[in-house]
XYZ file of C-alpha atoms in Angstrom:
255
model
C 50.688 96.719 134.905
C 51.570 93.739 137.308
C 53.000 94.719 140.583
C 56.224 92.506 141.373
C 58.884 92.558 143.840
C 62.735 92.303 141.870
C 63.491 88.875 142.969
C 59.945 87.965 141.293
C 61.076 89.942 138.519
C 64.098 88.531 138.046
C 63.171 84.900 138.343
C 60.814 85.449 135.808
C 63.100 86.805 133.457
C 65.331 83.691 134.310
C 62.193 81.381 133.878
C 61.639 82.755 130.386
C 65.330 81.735 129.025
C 67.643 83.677 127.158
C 66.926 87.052 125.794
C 67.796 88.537 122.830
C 66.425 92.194 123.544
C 68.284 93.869 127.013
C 64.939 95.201 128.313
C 65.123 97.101 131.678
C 62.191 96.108 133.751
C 61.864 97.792 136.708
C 65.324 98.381 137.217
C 66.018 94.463 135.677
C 67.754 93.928 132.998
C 66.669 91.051 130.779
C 70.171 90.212 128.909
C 72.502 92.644 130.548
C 75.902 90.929 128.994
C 74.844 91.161 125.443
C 77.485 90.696 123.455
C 75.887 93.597 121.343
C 76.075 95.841 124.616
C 72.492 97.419 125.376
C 70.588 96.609 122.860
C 68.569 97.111 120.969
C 68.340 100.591 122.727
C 71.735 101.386 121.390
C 70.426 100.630 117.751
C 67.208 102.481 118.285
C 69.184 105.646 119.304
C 70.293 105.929 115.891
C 67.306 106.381 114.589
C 64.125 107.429 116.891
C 64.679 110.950 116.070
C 63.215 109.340 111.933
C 60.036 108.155 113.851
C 57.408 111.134 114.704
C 57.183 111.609 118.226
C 53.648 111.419 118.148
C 51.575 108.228 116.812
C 48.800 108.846 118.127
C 45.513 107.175 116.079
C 48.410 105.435 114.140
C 48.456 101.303 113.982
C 51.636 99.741 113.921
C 52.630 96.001 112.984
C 56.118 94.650 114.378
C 57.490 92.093 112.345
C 59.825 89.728 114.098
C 58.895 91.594 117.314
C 61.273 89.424 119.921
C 60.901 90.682 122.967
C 59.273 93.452 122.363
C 61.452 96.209 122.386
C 60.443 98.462 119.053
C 56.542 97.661 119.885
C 57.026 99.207 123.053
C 58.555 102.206 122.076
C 55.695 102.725 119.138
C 53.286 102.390 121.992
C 54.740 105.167 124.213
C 54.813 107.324 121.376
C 50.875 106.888 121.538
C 50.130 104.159 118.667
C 46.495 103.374 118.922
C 47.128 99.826 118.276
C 50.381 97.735 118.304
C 50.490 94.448 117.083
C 53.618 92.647 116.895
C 53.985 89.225 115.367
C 57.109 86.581 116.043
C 57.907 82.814 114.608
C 59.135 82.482 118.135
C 56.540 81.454 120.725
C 59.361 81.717 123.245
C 59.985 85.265 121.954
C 56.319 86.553 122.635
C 56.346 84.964 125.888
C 59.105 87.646 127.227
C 57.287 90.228 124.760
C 53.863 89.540 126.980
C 55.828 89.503 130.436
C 57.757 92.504 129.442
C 54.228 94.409 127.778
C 52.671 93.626 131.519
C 55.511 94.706 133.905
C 55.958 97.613 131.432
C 52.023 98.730 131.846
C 51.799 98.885 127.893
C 49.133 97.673 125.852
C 50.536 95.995 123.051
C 49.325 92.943 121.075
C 51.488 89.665 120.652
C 50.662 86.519 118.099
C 52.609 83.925 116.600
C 52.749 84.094 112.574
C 55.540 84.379 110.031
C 56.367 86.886 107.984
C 55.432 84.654 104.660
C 51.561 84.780 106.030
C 51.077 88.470 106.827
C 47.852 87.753 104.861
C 46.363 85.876 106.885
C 46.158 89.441 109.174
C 43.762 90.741 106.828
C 44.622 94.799 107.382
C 46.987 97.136 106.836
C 49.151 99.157 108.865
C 50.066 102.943 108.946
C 53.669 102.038 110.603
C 55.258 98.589 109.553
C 58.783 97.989 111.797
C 60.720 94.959 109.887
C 63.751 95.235 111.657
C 66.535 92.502 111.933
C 64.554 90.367 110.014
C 65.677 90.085 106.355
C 68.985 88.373 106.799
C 67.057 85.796 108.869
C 64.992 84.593 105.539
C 65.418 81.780 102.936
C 63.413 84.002 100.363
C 63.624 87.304 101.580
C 62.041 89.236 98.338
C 59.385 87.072 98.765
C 58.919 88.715 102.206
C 58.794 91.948 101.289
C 56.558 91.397 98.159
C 54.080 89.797 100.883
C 54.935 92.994 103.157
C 53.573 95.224 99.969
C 50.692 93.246 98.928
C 49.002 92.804 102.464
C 50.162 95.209 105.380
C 52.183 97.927 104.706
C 49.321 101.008 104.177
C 52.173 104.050 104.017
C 55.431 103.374 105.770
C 57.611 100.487 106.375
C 60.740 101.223 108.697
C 63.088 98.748 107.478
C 66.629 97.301 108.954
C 69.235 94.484 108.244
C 72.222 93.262 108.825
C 74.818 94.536 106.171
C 78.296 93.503 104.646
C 80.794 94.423 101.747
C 80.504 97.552 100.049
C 78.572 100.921 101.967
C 78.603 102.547 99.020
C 76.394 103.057 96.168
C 76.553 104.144 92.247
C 74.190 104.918 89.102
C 73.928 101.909 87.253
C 72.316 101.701 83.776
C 68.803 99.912 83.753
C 70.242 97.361 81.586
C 73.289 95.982 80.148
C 74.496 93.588 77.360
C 75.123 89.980 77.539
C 78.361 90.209 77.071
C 78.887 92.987 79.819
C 80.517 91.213 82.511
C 82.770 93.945 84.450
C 79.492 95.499 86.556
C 79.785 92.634 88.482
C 83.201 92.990 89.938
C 82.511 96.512 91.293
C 81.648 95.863 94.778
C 79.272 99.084 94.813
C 77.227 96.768 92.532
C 73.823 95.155 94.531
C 74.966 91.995 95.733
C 73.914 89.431 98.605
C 75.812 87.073 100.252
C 74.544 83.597 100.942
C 75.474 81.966 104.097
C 75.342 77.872 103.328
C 75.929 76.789 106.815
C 76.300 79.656 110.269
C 77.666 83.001 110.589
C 78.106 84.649 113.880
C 77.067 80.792 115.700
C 73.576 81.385 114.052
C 72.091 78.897 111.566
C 69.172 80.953 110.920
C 71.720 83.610 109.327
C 71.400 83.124 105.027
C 71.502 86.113 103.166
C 73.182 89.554 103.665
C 73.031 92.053 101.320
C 75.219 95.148 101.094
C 73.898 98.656 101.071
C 73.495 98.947 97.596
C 71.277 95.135 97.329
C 69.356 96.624 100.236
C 68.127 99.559 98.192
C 67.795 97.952 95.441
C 64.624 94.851 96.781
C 63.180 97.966 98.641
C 62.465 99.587 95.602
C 61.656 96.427 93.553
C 59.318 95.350 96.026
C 57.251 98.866 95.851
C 59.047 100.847 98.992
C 60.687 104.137 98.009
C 63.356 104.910 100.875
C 63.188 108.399 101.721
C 65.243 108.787 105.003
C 68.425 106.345 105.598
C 69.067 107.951 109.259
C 71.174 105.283 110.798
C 73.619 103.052 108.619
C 71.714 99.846 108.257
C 68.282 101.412 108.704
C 65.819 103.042 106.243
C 62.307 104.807 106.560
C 60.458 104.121 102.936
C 56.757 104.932 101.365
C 54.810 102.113 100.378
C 54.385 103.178 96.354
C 52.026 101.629 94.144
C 53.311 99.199 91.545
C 52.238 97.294 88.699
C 50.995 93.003 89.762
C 53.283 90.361 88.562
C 51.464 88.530 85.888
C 49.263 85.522 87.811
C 50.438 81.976 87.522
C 53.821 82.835 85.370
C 56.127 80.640 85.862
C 58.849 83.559 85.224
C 57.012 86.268 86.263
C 56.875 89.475 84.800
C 59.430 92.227 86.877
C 57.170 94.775 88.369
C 57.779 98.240 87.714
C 56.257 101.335 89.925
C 53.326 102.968 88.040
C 52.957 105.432 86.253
């Protein structure tokens, strides 16, 4: 922990540019006019009670860590190790700042979510909040997420639009079966061409059905849905695409 006065505080905080994550350090708030109110606190709220209280021996990867909100909270629920990871260099500069003045131990680097390889481990926790929606090829992302960190559970969180509900749909359909794709329970994403909410980084949201549906294609069985765009899921074994085809094979869970 770094001992600051507030006016030190806050001109760091200033000195660091805008904020994203409303962190309260020392009394400070980082981005106290957020046009999401306090958040990501109020988001977390939602859904801390799906987390155990207790981490302790547990490793935990962040993915798209910002600030460093989530890492911090895995870390005072005694993570052994917390390592989160951001595109942003700018982002891990207020997630090191806020890790010091905080007196937490947490780990920051810069990599994107399409090299999680390079890591080279496996995590017990794996947060990939608010990052999805963010992604020109999010499947991708969480295929990655499956093959190289995820070791049990991956807390997982996006943006959502249309439909909130869900149905049983058969595991295949004719050619010439065309009405499926009108019912807006159906898994769908929505592709944003140019900005949505003044964010070019914003390109595809799915709805709640969509959502369910990559987790479990992409080997994460969601077992908990505690907060409306948030799910808790177990990292299942599935069966390897078939190397170097063009149209690869769909994986299926194993048997």
């Amino acid at each position: 922990m770094i001992a600051l006065t507030t006016e030190q505080i806050e001109q760091r905080i200033s000195q660091l540019g805008e904020w994203f994550h409303n962190l309260d350090l020392k009394g400070v708030r980082t981005a106290p006019h957020h046009f999401l109110g306090d958040y990501p606190a109020v988001k977390w709220r939602g859904f801390e009670h799906a987390i155990p209280r207790d981490l302790s021996g547990k490793s935990v990867l962040d993915i798209g860590c910002n600030a460093g909100f989530y890492s911090m909270e895995m870390k005072k629920r005694g993570a052994r190790r917390v390592l989160g990871i951001d595109s942003d260099n700018d982002y891990l500069e207020q997630a090191r700042f806020a890790a010091e003045v905080s007196g937490l131990d947490i780990e920051v680097r810069q990599c994107s979510v399409y090299d999680v390889g390079k890591l080279g481990e496996r995590f017990d926790l794996v947060l990939f909040m608010g990052v999805l929606y963010h992604l020109r090829h999010p499947l991708l992302a969480l295929d990655l997420l499956h093959e190289h960190v995820v070791g049990d559970t991956l807390v997982f969180q996006s943006l959502m639009r249309g439909s909130s509900e869900t149905a049983a749909f058969e595991r295949d359909y004719p050619f010439t079966e065309t009405q499926i794709f009108e019912d807006p329970r159906f898994p769908r994403m929505y592709f944003i061409e140019h900005d949505y909410s003044h964010d070019c980084t914003n390109w595809w949201i799915p709805n709640l059905a969509c959502a369910e549906a990559m987790l479990r294609s992409a080997g994460f069985e969601p077992v908990d849905h505690p907060e409306a765009e948030v799910f808790i899921c177990k990292r299942v074994e599935i069966r390897p695409m078939e190397p170097n085809a063009v149209y690869p094979a769909r994986r299926r869970n194993a048997e």
